[in-house]
Amino acid sequence: EPRKTAARRSRPGTAVQPKGEHRAEEILKAARAVLVEEGYAALTTRKVAQRVGIRQSNVQYYFPTKVDLVRALFENAIDAQMRAVARQTQTARMTPERRMIWSIDRFLESHNNIEEQAFLRELWALSAHDPDVADVMNRFYERWVDIATENILRINPGMNRRKAQRRALLIISVVDGLSLFHGAAGIQHAAVRGIEKELREVVMALVESD
């Protein structure tokens, strides 16, 4: 199971304890709110401290710099998503096909969350300028490809792994790319209406065809 980022990012002997871990989570929650509401340029440790109601030095004790905050935010968001998908897709009662559709539907639902989309877009933009944030993002997509690949092979065991990996990458690209146009933050075009059904059909065609 993915690690708890707040504990890993914080100083040893503090966040690993319940009180310190709770404080780190409070700080990250406040930092996310600033990032979503005001953007990366407005994010400062001082502003985060004001939201939490603590001194700036307390924020810096856990996350010394603004970049440390952002990296931890990204890793927390990614780990939460991947834990949820992994838990559900490992459920024995679900067929491999249902696991695939469930994971697609989960990401489609996230497209309707304006706050989440704003948060992710800020982080995607930051990854273009910060190699450490880009590395976190790359590891997220690698894990997502691996999970999707395993499920594809359960559905279509005759497909070789290399092809399954490519199909997984295509599926992820379509789902992720659709977030720009789909949901509450997307475009109001007739083509968007009912796109969920067609996406599921495209995904299963990629999974089941050789």
PDB file of C-alpha atoms in Angstrom:
ATOM      1  CA  GLU A   1       0.000   0.000   0.000  1.00  0.00           C
ATOM      2  CA  PRO A   2       1.362   3.498  -0.853  1.00  0.00           C
ATOM      3  CA  ARG A   3       3.131   5.287   1.948  1.00  0.00           C
ATOM      4  CA  LYS A   4       1.676   8.128   3.996  1.00  0.00           C
ATOM      5  CA  THR A   5       3.308  11.156   2.441  1.00  0.00           C
ATOM      6  CA  ALA A   6       2.692  13.521   5.321  1.00  0.00           C
ATOM      7  CA  ALA A   7       4.699  11.331   7.650  1.00  0.00           C
ATOM      8  CA  ARG A   8       7.477  10.812   5.147  1.00  0.00           C
ATOM      9  CA  ARG A   9       7.834  14.482   4.286  1.00  0.00           C
ATOM     10  CA  SER A  10       7.792  15.716   7.843  1.00  0.00           C
ATOM     11  CA  ARG A  11      10.754  15.740  10.152  1.00  0.00           C
ATOM     12  CA  PRO A  12      11.590  12.444  11.912  1.00  0.00           C
ATOM     13  CA  GLY A  13      10.041  11.986  15.338  1.00  0.00           C
ATOM     14  CA  THR A  14       7.229  14.498  14.812  1.00  0.00           C
ATOM     15  CA  ALA A  15       4.723  13.616  12.100  1.00  0.00           C
ATOM     16  CA  VAL A  16       5.333   9.929  12.695  1.00  0.00           C
ATOM     17  CA  GLN A  17       3.608  10.509  16.052  1.00  0.00           C
ATOM     18  CA  PRO A  18      -0.196  10.937  15.967  1.00  0.00           C
ATOM     19  CA  LYS A  19      -0.134  14.596  16.999  1.00  0.00           C
ATOM     20  CA  GLY A  20       2.560  15.504  14.492  1.00  0.00           C
ATOM     21  CA  GLU A  21       0.882  13.556  11.710  1.00  0.00           C
ATOM     22  CA  HIS A  22      -2.399  15.349  12.398  1.00  0.00           C
ATOM     23  CA  ARG A  23      -0.655  18.726  12.250  1.00  0.00           C
ATOM     24  CA  ALA A  24       1.017  17.851   8.961  1.00  0.00           C
ATOM     25  CA  GLU A  25      -2.363  16.857   7.512  1.00  0.00           C
ATOM     26  CA  GLU A  26      -3.870  20.171   8.664  1.00  0.00           C
ATOM     27  CA  ILE A  27      -1.060  22.045   6.945  1.00  0.00           C
ATOM     28  CA  LEU A  28      -1.499  20.118   3.711  1.00  0.00           C
ATOM     29  CA  LYS A  29      -5.260  20.690   3.754  1.00  0.00           C
ATOM     30  CA  ALA A  30      -4.706  24.440   4.141  1.00  0.00           C
ATOM     31  CA  ALA A  31      -2.035  24.472   1.427  1.00  0.00           C
ATOM     32  CA  ARG A  32      -4.365  22.688  -0.982  1.00  0.00           C
ATOM     33  CA  ALA A  33      -7.085  25.271  -0.311  1.00  0.00           C
ATOM     34  CA  VAL A  34      -4.703  28.143  -1.065  1.00  0.00           C
ATOM     35  CA  LEU A  35      -3.462  26.428  -4.215  1.00  0.00           C
ATOM     36  CA  VAL A  36      -6.986  25.845  -5.521  1.00  0.00           C
ATOM     37  CA  GLU A  37      -8.424  29.230  -4.576  1.00  0.00           C
ATOM     38  CA  GLU A  38      -5.489  31.477  -5.420  1.00  0.00           C
ATOM     39  CA  GLY A  39      -2.999  29.493  -7.507  1.00  0.00           C
ATOM     40  CA  TYR A  40       0.607  28.478  -7.047  1.00  0.00           C
ATOM     41  CA  ALA A  41       1.969  32.040  -7.173  1.00  0.00           C
ATOM     42  CA  ALA A  42      -0.078  32.951  -4.089  1.00  0.00           C
ATOM     43  CA  LEU A  43       0.939  29.891  -2.085  1.00  0.00           C
ATOM     44  CA  THR A  44       3.285  30.780   0.786  1.00  0.00           C
ATOM     45  CA  THR A  45       4.128  29.105   4.088  1.00  0.00           C
ATOM     46  CA  ARG A  46       2.976  32.300   5.846  1.00  0.00           C
ATOM     47  CA  LYS A  47      -0.464  32.146   4.221  1.00  0.00           C
ATOM     48  CA  VAL A  48      -0.794  28.465   5.046  1.00  0.00           C
ATOM     49  CA  ALA A  49       0.161  29.154   8.665  1.00  0.00           C
ATOM     50  CA  GLN A  50      -2.536  31.821   8.909  1.00  0.00           C
ATOM     51  CA  ARG A  51      -5.183  29.369   7.679  1.00  0.00           C
ATOM     52  CA  VAL A  52      -4.172  26.733  10.183  1.00  0.00           C
ATOM     53  CA  GLY A  53      -3.785  29.271  12.999  1.00  0.00           C
ATOM     54  CA  ILE A  54      -0.149  28.513  13.768  1.00  0.00           C
ATOM     55  CA  ARG A  55       3.196  30.266  13.380  1.00  0.00           C
ATOM     56  CA  GLN A  56       4.981  30.204  10.031  1.00  0.00           C
ATOM     57  CA  SER A  57       7.926  28.477  11.703  1.00  0.00           C
ATOM     58  CA  ASN A  58       5.610  25.591  12.632  1.00  0.00           C
ATOM     59  CA  VAL A  59       4.712  25.067   8.971  1.00  0.00           C
ATOM     60  CA  GLN A  60       8.382  25.214   8.022  1.00  0.00           C
ATOM     61  CA  TYR A  61       9.197  22.664  10.713  1.00  0.00           C
ATOM     62  CA  TYR A  62       7.187  20.094   8.779  1.00  0.00           C
ATOM     63  CA  PHE A  63       7.653  21.466   5.260  1.00  0.00           C
ATOM     64  CA  PRO A  64      10.710  23.766   5.079  1.00  0.00           C
ATOM     65  CA  THR A  65       9.860  25.274   1.678  1.00  0.00           C
ATOM     66  CA  LYS A  66       6.900  25.983  -0.562  1.00  0.00           C
ATOM     67  CA  VAL A  67       8.122  23.323  -2.976  1.00  0.00           C
ATOM     68  CA  ASP A  68       8.159  20.732  -0.179  1.00  0.00           C
ATOM     69  CA  LEU A  69       4.502  21.560   0.448  1.00  0.00           C
ATOM     70  CA  VAL A  70       3.553  21.145  -3.193  1.00  0.00           C
ATOM     71  CA  ARG A  71       5.410  17.863  -3.617  1.00  0.00           C
ATOM     72  CA  ALA A  72       3.720  16.461  -0.529  1.00  0.00           C
ATOM     73  CA  LEU A  73       0.321  17.663  -1.768  1.00  0.00           C
ATOM     74  CA  PHE A  74       0.790  15.957  -5.116  1.00  0.00           C
ATOM     75  CA  GLU A  75       1.981  12.703  -3.566  1.00  0.00           C
ATOM     76  CA  ASN A  76      -0.915  12.683  -1.090  1.00  0.00           C
ATOM     77  CA  ALA A  77      -3.470  13.231  -3.860  1.00  0.00           C
ATOM     78  CA  ILE A  78      -1.940  10.535  -6.035  1.00  0.00           C
ATOM     79  CA  ASP A  79      -1.632   8.018  -3.218  1.00  0.00           C
ATOM     80  CA  ALA A  80      -5.253   8.560  -2.186  1.00  0.00           C
ATOM     81  CA  GLN A  81      -6.448   7.904  -5.733  1.00  0.00           C
ATOM     82  CA  MET A  82      -4.281   4.850  -6.220  1.00  0.00           C
ATOM     83  CA  ARG A  83      -5.225   3.339  -2.852  1.00  0.00           C
ATOM     84  CA  ALA A  84      -8.916   3.695  -3.667  1.00  0.00           C
ATOM     85  CA  VAL A  85      -8.506   2.126  -7.111  1.00  0.00           C
ATOM     86  CA  ALA A  86      -6.277  -0.669  -5.811  1.00  0.00           C
ATOM     87  CA  ARG A  87      -8.685  -1.545  -2.970  1.00  0.00           C
ATOM     88  CA  GLN A  88     -11.686  -1.697  -5.253  1.00  0.00           C
ATOM     89  CA  THR A  89     -10.019  -3.490  -8.147  1.00  0.00           C
ATOM     90  CA  GLN A  90      -8.700  -6.163  -5.779  1.00  0.00           C
ATOM     91  CA  THR A  91     -12.185  -7.005  -4.548  1.00  0.00           C
ATOM     92  CA  ALA A  92     -12.772 -10.683  -5.249  1.00  0.00           C
ATOM     93  CA  ARG A  93     -16.473 -10.206  -6.030  1.00  0.00           C
ATOM     94  CA  MET A  94     -15.736  -7.987  -9.031  1.00  0.00           C
ATOM     95  CA  THR A  95     -15.048  -9.494 -12.425  1.00  0.00           C
ATOM     96  CA  PRO A  96     -11.985  -8.114 -14.251  1.00  0.00           C
ATOM     97  CA  GLU A  97     -14.317  -6.369 -16.696  1.00  0.00           C
ATOM     98  CA  ARG A  98     -16.222  -4.700 -13.877  1.00  0.00           C
ATOM     99  CA  ARG A  99     -12.964  -3.645 -12.226  1.00  0.00           C
ATOM    100  CA  MET A 100     -11.886  -1.940 -15.426  1.00  0.00           C
ATOM    101  CA  ILE A 101     -15.176  -0.079 -15.846  1.00  0.00           C
ATOM    102  CA  TRP A 102     -15.238   0.885 -12.152  1.00  0.00           C
ATOM    103  CA  SER A 103     -11.768   2.443 -12.366  1.00  0.00           C
ATOM    104  CA  ILE A 104     -12.748   4.366 -15.500  1.00  0.00           C
ATOM    105  CA  ASP A 105     -15.954   5.589 -13.870  1.00  0.00           C
ATOM    106  CA  ARG A 106     -14.053   6.774 -10.803  1.00  0.00           C
ATOM    107  CA  PHE A 107     -11.835   9.022 -12.893  1.00  0.00           C
ATOM    108  CA  LEU A 108     -14.822  10.222 -14.926  1.00  0.00           C
ATOM    109  CA  GLU A 109     -16.512  11.249 -11.675  1.00  0.00           C
ATOM    110  CA  SER A 110     -13.465  13.277 -10.714  1.00  0.00           C
ATOM    111  CA  HIS A 111     -13.963  15.334 -13.882  1.00  0.00           C
ATOM    112  CA  ASN A 112     -17.095  16.798 -12.276  1.00  0.00           C
ATOM    113  CA  ASN A 113     -15.228  18.040  -9.228  1.00  0.00           C
ATOM    114  CA  ILE A 114     -14.154  21.608 -10.006  1.00  0.00           C
ATOM    115  CA  GLU A 115     -11.957  21.839  -6.903  1.00  0.00           C
ATOM    116  CA  GLU A 116     -10.105  18.644  -7.741  1.00  0.00           C
ATOM    117  CA  GLN A 117      -9.620  19.622 -11.372  1.00  0.00           C
ATOM    118  CA  ALA A 118      -8.276  23.047 -10.404  1.00  0.00           C
ATOM    119  CA  PHE A 119      -5.888  21.401  -7.956  1.00  0.00           C
ATOM    120  CA  LEU A 120      -4.599  18.894 -10.509  1.00  0.00           C
ATOM    121  CA  ARG A 121      -4.163  21.513 -13.219  1.00  0.00           C
ATOM    122  CA  GLU A 122      -2.062  23.652 -10.890  1.00  0.00           C
ATOM    123  CA  LEU A 123       0.137  20.646 -10.178  1.00  0.00           C
ATOM    124  CA  TRP A 124       0.397  19.636 -13.827  1.00  0.00           C
ATOM    125  CA  ALA A 125       1.531  23.156 -14.667  1.00  0.00           C
ATOM    126  CA  LEU A 126       4.080  23.085 -11.864  1.00  0.00           C
ATOM    127  CA  SER A 127       5.497  19.765 -13.059  1.00  0.00           C
ATOM    128  CA  ALA A 128       6.651  21.486 -16.248  1.00  0.00           C
ATOM    129  CA  HIS A 129       9.021  23.617 -14.157  1.00  0.00           C
ATOM    130  CA  ASP A 130       9.917  21.432 -11.174  1.00  0.00           C
ATOM    131  CA  PRO A 131      11.715  18.138 -11.978  1.00  0.00           C
ATOM    132  CA  ASP A 132      10.868  16.686  -8.559  1.00  0.00           C
ATOM    133  CA  VAL A 133       7.144  17.283  -9.033  1.00  0.00           C
ATOM    134  CA  ALA A 134       7.469  15.885 -12.567  1.00  0.00           C
ATOM    135  CA  ASP A 135       9.086  12.773 -11.094  1.00  0.00           C
ATOM    136  CA  VAL A 136       6.153  12.301  -8.714  1.00  0.00           C
ATOM    137  CA  MET A 137       3.740  12.642 -11.633  1.00  0.00           C
ATOM    138  CA  ASN A 138       5.703  10.163 -13.726  1.00  0.00           C
ATOM    139  CA  ARG A 139       5.646   7.604 -10.930  1.00  0.00           C
ATOM    140  CA  PHE A 140       1.881   8.075 -10.620  1.00  0.00           C
ATOM    141  CA  TYR A 141       1.341   7.314 -14.299  1.00  0.00           C
ATOM    142  CA  GLU A 142       3.716   4.354 -14.168  1.00  0.00           C
ATOM    143  CA  ARG A 143       1.683   2.867 -11.314  1.00  0.00           C
ATOM    144  CA  TRP A 144      -1.577   3.568 -13.127  1.00  0.00           C
ATOM    145  CA  VAL A 145      -0.257   1.863 -16.285  1.00  0.00           C
ATOM    146  CA  ASP A 146       0.853  -1.159 -14.236  1.00  0.00           C
ATOM    147  CA  ILE A 147      -2.552  -1.534 -12.550  1.00  0.00           C
ATOM    148  CA  ALA A 148      -4.412  -1.161 -15.860  1.00  0.00           C
ATOM    149  CA  THR A 149      -2.043  -3.593 -17.586  1.00  0.00           C
ATOM    150  CA  GLU A 150      -2.678  -6.324 -15.017  1.00  0.00           C
ATOM    151  CA  ASN A 151      -6.421  -5.905 -15.371  1.00  0.00           C
ATOM    152  CA  ILE A 152      -6.229  -5.992 -19.163  1.00  0.00           C
ATOM    153  CA  LEU A 153      -4.314  -9.272 -18.981  1.00  0.00           C
ATOM    154  CA  ARG A 154      -6.963 -10.748 -16.684  1.00  0.00           C
ATOM    155  CA  ILE A 155      -9.640  -9.850 -19.220  1.00  0.00           C
ATOM    156  CA  ASN A 156      -7.606 -10.823 -22.269  1.00  0.00           C
ATOM    157  CA  PRO A 157      -4.936 -13.334 -21.190  1.00  0.00           C
ATOM    158  CA  GLY A 158      -3.972 -14.002 -24.805  1.00  0.00           C
ATOM    159  CA  MET A 159      -2.577 -10.488 -25.239  1.00  0.00           C
ATOM    160  CA  ASN A 160       1.151 -10.154 -24.717  1.00  0.00           C
ATOM    161  CA  ARG A 161       2.307  -7.881 -21.898  1.00  0.00           C
ATOM    162  CA  ARG A 162       3.951  -5.292 -24.127  1.00  0.00           C
ATOM    163  CA  LYS A 163       0.738  -4.772 -26.088  1.00  0.00           C
ATOM    164  CA  ALA A 164      -1.281  -4.703 -22.865  1.00  0.00           C
ATOM    165  CA  GLN A 165       0.992  -1.938 -21.543  1.00  0.00           C
ATOM    166  CA  ARG A 166       0.462   0.104 -24.700  1.00  0.00           C
ATOM    167  CA  ARG A 167      -3.303  -0.411 -24.538  1.00  0.00           C
ATOM    168  CA  ALA A 168      -3.240   0.661 -20.882  1.00  0.00           C
ATOM    169  CA  LEU A 169      -1.359   3.821 -21.826  1.00  0.00           C
ATOM    170  CA  LEU A 170      -3.864   4.585 -24.586  1.00  0.00           C
ATOM    171  CA  ILE A 171      -6.785   4.155 -22.190  1.00  0.00           C
ATOM    172  CA  ILE A 172      -5.192   6.401 -19.588  1.00  0.00           C
ATOM    173  CA  SER A 173      -4.401   9.028 -22.210  1.00  0.00           C
ATOM    174  CA  VAL A 174      -8.019   9.106 -23.367  1.00  0.00           C
ATOM    175  CA  VAL A 175      -9.445   9.297 -19.825  1.00  0.00           C
ATOM    176  CA  ASP A 176      -6.973  11.926 -18.681  1.00  0.00           C
ATOM    177  CA  GLY A 177      -7.254  13.984 -21.849  1.00  0.00           C
ATOM    178  CA  LEU A 178     -11.024  13.972 -21.606  1.00  0.00           C
ATOM    179  CA  SER A 179     -10.768  15.856 -18.306  1.00  0.00           C
ATOM    180  CA  LEU A 180      -9.995  18.998 -20.343  1.00  0.00           C
ATOM    181  CA  PHE A 181     -13.407  18.857 -22.013  1.00  0.00           C
ATOM    182  CA  HIS A 182     -15.611  16.735 -19.768  1.00  0.00           C
ATOM    183  CA  GLY A 183     -17.359  17.512 -16.501  1.00  0.00           C
ATOM    184  CA  ALA A 184     -18.016  20.745 -14.670  1.00  0.00           C
ATOM    185  CA  ALA A 185     -14.768  22.360 -15.806  1.00  0.00           C
ATOM    186  CA  GLY A 186     -15.134  21.293 -19.452  1.00  0.00           C
ATOM    187  CA  ILE A 187     -16.628  22.721 -22.625  1.00  0.00           C
ATOM    188  CA  GLN A 188     -20.355  22.973 -23.225  1.00  0.00           C
ATOM    189  CA  HIS A 189     -20.454  21.146 -26.559  1.00  0.00           C
ATOM    190  CA  ALA A 190     -23.015  18.651 -27.814  1.00  0.00           C
ATOM    191  CA  ALA A 191     -20.211  16.112 -28.367  1.00  0.00           C
ATOM    192  CA  VAL A 192     -19.594  15.919 -24.615  1.00  0.00           C
ATOM    193  CA  ARG A 193     -23.109  14.746 -23.773  1.00  0.00           C
ATOM    194  CA  GLY A 194     -23.212  10.983 -23.343  1.00  0.00           C
ATOM    195  CA  ILE A 195     -19.450  10.638 -23.821  1.00  0.00           C
ATOM    196  CA  GLU A 196     -19.194   8.314 -20.795  1.00  0.00           C
ATOM    197  CA  LYS A 197     -20.982   5.459 -22.593  1.00  0.00           C
ATOM    198  CA  GLU A 198     -18.816   5.775 -25.686  1.00  0.00           C
ATOM    199  CA  LEU A 199     -15.659   5.972 -23.595  1.00  0.00           C
ATOM    200  CA  ARG A 200     -16.523   2.705 -21.851  1.00  0.00           C
ATOM    201  CA  GLU A 201     -17.112   1.084 -25.237  1.00  0.00           C
ATOM    202  CA  VAL A 202     -13.774   2.354 -26.567  1.00  0.00           C
ATOM    203  CA  VAL A 203     -11.975   1.125 -23.456  1.00  0.00           C
ATOM    204  CA  MET A 204     -13.440  -2.369 -23.671  1.00  0.00           C
ATOM    205  CA  ALA A 205     -12.705  -2.544 -27.403  1.00  0.00           C
ATOM    206  CA  LEU A 206      -9.033  -1.755 -26.646  1.00  0.00           C
ATOM    207  CA  VAL A 207      -9.001  -4.344 -23.885  1.00  0.00           C
ATOM    208  CA  GLU A 208     -10.742  -7.201 -25.708  1.00  0.00           C
ATOM    209  CA  SER A 209      -9.362  -6.873 -29.224  1.00  0.00           C
ATOM    210  CA  ASP A 210      -6.045  -8.334 -30.335  1.00  0.00           C
TER     211      ASP A 210
END
